[in-house]
Coordinates of N, CA and C in Angstrom, one line a residue:
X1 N 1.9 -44.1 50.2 CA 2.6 -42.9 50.5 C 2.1 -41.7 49.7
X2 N 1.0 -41.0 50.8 CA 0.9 -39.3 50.2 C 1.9 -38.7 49.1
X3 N 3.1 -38.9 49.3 CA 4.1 -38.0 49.2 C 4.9 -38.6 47.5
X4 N 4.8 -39.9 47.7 CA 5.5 -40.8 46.2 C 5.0 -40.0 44.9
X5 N 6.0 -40.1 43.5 CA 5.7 -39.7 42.6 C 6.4 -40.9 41.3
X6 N 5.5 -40.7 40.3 CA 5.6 -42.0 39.7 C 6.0 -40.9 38.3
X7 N 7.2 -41.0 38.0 CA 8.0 -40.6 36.6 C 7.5 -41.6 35.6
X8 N 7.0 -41.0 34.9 CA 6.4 -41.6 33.2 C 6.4 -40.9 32.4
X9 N 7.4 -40.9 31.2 CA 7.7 -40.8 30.0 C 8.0 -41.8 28.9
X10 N 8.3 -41.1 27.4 CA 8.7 -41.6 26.4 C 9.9 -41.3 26.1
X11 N 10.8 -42.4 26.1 CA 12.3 -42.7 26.0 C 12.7 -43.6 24.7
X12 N 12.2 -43.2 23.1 CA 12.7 -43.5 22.1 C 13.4 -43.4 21.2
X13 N 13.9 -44.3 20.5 CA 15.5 -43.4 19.6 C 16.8 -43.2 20.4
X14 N 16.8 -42.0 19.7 CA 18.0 -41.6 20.6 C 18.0 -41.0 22.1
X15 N 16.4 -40.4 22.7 CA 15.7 -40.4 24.0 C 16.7 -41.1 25.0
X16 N 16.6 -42.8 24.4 CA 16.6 -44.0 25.2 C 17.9 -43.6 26.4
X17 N 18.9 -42.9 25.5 CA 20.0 -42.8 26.2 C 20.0 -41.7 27.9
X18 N 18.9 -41.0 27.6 CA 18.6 -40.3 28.5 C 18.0 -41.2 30.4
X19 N 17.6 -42.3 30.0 CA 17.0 -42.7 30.6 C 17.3 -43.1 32.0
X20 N 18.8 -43.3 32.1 CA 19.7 -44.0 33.2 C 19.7 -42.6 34.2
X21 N 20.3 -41.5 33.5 CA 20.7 -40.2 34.2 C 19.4 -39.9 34.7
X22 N 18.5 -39.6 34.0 CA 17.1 -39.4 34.3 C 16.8 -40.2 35.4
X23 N 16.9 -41.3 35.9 CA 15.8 -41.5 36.9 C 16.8 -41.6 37.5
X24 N 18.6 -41.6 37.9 CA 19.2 -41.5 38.7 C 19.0 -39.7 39.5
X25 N 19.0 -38.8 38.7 CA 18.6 -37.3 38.8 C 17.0 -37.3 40.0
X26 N 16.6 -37.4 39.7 CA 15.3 -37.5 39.7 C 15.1 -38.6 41.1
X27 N 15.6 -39.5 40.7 CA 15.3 -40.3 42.0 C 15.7 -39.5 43.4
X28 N 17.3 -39.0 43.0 CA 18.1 -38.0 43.9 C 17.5 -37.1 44.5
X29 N 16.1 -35.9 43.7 CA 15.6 -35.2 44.1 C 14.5 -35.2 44.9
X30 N 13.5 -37.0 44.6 CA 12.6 -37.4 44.5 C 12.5 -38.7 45.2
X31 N 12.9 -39.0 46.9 CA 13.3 -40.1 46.7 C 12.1 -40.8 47.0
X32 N 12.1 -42.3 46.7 CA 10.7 -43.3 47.1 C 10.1 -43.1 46.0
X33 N 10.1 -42.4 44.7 CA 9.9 -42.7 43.2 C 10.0 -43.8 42.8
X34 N 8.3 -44.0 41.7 CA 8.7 -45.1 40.7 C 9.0 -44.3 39.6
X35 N 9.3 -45.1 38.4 CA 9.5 -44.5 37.3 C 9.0 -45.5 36.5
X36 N 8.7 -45.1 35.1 CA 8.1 -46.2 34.1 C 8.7 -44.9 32.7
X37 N 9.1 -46.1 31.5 CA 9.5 -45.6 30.2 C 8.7 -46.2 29.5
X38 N 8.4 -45.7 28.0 CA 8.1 -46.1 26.9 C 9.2 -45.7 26.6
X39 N 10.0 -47.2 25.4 CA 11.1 -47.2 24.7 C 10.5 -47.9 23.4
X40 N 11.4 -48.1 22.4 CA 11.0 -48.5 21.6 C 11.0 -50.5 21.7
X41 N 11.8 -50.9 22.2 CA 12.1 -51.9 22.5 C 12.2 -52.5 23.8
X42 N 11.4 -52.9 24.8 CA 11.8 -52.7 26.4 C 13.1 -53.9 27.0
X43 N 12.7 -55.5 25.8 CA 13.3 -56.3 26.3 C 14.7 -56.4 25.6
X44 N 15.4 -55.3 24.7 CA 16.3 -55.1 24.5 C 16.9 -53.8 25.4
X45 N 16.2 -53.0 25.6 CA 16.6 -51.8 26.6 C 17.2 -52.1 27.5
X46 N 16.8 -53.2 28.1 CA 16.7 -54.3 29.6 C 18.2 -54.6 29.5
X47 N 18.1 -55.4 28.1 CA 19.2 -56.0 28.0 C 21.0 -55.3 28.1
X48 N 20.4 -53.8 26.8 CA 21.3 -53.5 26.9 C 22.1 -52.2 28.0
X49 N 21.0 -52.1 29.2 CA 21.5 -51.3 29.9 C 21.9 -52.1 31.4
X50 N 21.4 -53.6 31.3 CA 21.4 -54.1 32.3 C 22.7 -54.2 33.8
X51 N 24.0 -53.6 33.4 CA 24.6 -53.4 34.5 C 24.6 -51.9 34.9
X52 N 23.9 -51.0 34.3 CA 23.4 -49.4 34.7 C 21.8 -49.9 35.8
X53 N 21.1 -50.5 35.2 CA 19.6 -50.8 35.7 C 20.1 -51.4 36.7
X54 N 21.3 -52.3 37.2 CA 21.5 -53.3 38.5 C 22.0 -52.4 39.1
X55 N 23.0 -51.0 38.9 CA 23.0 -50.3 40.3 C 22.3 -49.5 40.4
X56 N 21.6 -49.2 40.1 CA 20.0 -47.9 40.6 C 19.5 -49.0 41.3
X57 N 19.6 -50.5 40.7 CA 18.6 -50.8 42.0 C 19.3 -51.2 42.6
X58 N 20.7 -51.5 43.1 CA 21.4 -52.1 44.1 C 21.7 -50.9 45.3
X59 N 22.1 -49.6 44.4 CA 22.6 -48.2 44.9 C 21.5 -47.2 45.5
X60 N 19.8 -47.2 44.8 CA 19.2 -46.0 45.2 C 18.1 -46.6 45.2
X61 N 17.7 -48.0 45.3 CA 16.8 -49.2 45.2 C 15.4 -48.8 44.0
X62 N 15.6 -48.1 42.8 CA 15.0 -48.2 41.9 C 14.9 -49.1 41.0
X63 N 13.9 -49.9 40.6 CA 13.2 -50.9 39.6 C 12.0 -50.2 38.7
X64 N 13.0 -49.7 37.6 CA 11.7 -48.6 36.8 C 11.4 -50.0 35.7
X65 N 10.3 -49.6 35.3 CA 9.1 -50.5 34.3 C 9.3 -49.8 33.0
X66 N 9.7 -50.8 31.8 CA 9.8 -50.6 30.7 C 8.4 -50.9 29.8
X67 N 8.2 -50.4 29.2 CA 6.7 -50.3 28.1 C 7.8 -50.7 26.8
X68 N 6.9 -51.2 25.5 CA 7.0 -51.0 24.2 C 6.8 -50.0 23.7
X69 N 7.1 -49.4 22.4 CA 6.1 -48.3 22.3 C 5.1 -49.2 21.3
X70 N 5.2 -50.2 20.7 CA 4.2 -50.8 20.0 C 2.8 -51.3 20.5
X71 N 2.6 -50.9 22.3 CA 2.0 -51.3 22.7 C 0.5 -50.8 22.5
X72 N 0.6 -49.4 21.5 CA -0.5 -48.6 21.6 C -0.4 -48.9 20.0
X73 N -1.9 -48.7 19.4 CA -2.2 -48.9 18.1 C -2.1 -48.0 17.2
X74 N -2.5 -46.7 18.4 CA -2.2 -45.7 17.5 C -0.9 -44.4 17.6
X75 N -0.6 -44.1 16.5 CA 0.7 -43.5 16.3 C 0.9 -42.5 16.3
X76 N 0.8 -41.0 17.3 CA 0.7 -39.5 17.1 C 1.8 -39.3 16.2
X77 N 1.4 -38.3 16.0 CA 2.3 -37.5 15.1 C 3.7 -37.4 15.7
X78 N 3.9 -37.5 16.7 CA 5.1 -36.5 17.9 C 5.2 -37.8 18.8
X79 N 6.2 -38.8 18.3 CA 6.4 -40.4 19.4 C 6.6 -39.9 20.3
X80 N 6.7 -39.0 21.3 CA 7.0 -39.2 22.8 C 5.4 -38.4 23.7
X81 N 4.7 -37.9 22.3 CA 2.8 -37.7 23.0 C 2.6 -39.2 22.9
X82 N 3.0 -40.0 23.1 CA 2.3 -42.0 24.1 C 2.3 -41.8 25.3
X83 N 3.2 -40.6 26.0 CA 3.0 -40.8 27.5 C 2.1 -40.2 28.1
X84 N 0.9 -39.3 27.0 CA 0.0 -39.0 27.5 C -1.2 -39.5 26.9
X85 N -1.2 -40.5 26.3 CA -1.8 -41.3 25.5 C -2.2 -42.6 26.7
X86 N -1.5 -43.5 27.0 CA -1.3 -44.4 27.3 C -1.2 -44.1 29.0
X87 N -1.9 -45.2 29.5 CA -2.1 -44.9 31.0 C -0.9 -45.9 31.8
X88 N -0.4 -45.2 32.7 CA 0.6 -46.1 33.9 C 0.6 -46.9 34.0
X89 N 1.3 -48.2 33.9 CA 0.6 -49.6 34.7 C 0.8 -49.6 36.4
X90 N 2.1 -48.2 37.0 CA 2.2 -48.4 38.4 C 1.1 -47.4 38.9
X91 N 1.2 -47.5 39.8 CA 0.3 -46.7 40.8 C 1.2 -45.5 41.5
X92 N 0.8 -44.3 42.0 CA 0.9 -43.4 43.0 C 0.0 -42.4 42.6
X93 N 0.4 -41.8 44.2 CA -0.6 -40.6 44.1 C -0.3 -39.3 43.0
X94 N 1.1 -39.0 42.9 CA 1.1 -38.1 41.8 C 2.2 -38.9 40.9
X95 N 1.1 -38.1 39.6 CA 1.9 -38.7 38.3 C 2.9 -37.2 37.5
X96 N 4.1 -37.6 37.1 CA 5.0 -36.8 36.8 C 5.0 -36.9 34.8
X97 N 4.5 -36.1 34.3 CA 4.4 -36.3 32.5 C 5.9 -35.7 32.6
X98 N 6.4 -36.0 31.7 CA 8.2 -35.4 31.8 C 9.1 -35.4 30.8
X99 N 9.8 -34.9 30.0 CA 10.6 -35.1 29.1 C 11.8 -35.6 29.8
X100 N 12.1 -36.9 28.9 CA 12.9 -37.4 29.6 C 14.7 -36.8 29.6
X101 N 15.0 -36.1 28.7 CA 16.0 -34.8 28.2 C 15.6 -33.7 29.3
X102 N 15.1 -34.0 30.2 CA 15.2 -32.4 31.1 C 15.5 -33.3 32.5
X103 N 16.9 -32.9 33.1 CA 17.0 -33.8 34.4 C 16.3 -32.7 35.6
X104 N 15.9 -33.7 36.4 CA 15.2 -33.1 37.3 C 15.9 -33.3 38.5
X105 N 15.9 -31.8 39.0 CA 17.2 -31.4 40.4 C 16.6 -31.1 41.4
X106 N 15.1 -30.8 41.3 CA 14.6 -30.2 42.1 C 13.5 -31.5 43.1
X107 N 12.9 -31.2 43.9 CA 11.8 -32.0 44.3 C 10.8 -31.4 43.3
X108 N 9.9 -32.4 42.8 CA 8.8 -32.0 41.9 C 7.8 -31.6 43.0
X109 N 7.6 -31.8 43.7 CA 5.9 -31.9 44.8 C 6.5 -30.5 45.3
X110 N 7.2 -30.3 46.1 CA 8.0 -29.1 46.6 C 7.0 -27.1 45.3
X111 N 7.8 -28.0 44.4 CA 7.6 -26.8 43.2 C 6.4 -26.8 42.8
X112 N 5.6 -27.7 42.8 CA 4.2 -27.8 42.4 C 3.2 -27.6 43.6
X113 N 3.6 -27.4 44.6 CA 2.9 -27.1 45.6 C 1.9 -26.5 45.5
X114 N 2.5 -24.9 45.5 CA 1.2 -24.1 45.7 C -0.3 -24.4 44.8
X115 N 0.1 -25.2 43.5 CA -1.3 -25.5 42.7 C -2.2 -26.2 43.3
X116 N -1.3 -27.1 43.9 CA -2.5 -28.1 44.3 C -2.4 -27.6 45.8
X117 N -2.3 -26.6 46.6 CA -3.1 -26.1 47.7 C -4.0 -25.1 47.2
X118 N -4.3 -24.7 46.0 CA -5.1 -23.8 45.2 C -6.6 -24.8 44.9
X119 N -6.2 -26.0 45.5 CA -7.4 -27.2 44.8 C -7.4 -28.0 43.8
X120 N -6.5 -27.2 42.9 CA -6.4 -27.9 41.3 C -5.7 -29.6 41.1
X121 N -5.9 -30.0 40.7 CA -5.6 -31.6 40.7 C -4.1 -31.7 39.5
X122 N -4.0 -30.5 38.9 CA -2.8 -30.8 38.4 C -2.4 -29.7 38.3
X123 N -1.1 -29.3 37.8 CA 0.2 -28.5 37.8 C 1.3 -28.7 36.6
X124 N 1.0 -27.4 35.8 CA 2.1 -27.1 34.6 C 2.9 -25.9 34.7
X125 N 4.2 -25.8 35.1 CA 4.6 -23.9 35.6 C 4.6 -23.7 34.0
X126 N 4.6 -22.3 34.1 CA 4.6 -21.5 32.2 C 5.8 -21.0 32.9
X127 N 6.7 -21.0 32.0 CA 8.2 -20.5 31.7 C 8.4 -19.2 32.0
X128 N 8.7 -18.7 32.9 CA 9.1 -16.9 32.6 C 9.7 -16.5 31.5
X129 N 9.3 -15.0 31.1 CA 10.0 -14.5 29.7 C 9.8 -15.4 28.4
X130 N 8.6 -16.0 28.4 CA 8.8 -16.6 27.3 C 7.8 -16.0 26.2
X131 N 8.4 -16.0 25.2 CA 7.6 -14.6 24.0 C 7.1 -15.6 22.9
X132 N 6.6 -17.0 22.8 CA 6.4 -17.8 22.2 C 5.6 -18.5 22.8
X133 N 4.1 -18.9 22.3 CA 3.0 -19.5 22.8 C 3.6 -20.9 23.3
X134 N 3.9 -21.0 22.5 CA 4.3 -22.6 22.3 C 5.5 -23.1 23.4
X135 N 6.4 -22.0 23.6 CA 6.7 -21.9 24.8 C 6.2 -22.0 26.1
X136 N 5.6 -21.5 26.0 CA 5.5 -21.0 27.3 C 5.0 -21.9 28.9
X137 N 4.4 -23.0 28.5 CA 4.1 -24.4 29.4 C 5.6 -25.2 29.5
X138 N 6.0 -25.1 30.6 CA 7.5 -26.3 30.8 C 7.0 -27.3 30.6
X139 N 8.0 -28.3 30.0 CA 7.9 -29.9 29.8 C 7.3 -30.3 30.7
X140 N 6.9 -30.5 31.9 CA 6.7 -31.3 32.4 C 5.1 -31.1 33.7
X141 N 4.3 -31.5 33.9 CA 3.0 -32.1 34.1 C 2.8 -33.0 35.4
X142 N 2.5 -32.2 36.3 CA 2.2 -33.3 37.6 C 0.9 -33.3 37.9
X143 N 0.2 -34.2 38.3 CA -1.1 -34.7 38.0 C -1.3 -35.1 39.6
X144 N -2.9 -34.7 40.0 CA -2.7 -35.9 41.7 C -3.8 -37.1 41.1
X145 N -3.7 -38.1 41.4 CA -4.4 -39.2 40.9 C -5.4 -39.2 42.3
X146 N -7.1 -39.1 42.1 CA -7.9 -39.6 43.1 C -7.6 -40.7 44.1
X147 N -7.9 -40.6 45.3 CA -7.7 -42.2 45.9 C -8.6 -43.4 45.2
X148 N -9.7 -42.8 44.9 CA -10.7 -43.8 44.0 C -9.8 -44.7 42.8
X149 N -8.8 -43.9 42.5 CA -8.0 -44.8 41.0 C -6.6 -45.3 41.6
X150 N -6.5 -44.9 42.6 CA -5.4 -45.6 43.1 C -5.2 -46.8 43.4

């Protein structure tokens, strides 16, 4: 599916809590999404959110993929740069980089449009009014993944 978008972020600490709303949000906006987390612990995450994780999938039929974060050797400075570290284990055509603290209301592909009819293979909006460099890039990073790596 042209159209699917594959949510991947870093969901550690206190993050982790974000993670239920988040892909219920998101799915809502986004539907036929996968999603995938880096948490710090996946087969406890599993465990402890497992009657939240059985109605996303019973309710909006999502089955998102938990990562370690120990699965990478090396340790940025900033735990939640892994999710641009570390490559997807699912597939789709566009990949979503995302804070998992920002719920998403919107359709991602919708808003990112016009870049990628510009040709560009990926998409970051810059913030209006923002008087801080560091600012100025929104959280979040949609990417089109080649058919070749698909």
């Amino acid at each position: 599916d042209d159209s699917q978008i594959l949510f991947f972020t870093c969901a550690t600490g206190f993050y982790e809590g974000f993670v239920i709303p988040y892909i219920y949000f998101a799915e809502k906006s986004n539907p036929n999404s996968k999603f995938e987390f880096i948490v710090n612990n996946a087969d406890k995450f599993i465990e402890e959110n497992q009657i939240a994780l059985k109605w996303l999938e019973n309710n909006i039929q999502v089955k998102p993929v938990f990562r370690n974060r120990d699965e990478i050797s090396i340790k940025p400075r900033m735990e939640n740069s892994m999710r641009f570290i570390l490559q997807p284990k699912q597939r789709a055509k566009r990949v979503y980089i995302g804070d998992v603290d920002i719920m998403i209301l919107e359709n991602i592909s919708d808003w990112h449009k016009p870049i990628f009819e510009a040709g560009l293979p990926y998409s970051n909006i810059i913030r209006p009014n923002s008087k801080v460099l560091t600012n100025k890039i929104a959280r979040g990073m949609l990417i089109i993944i080649p058919k070749t790596a698909v």
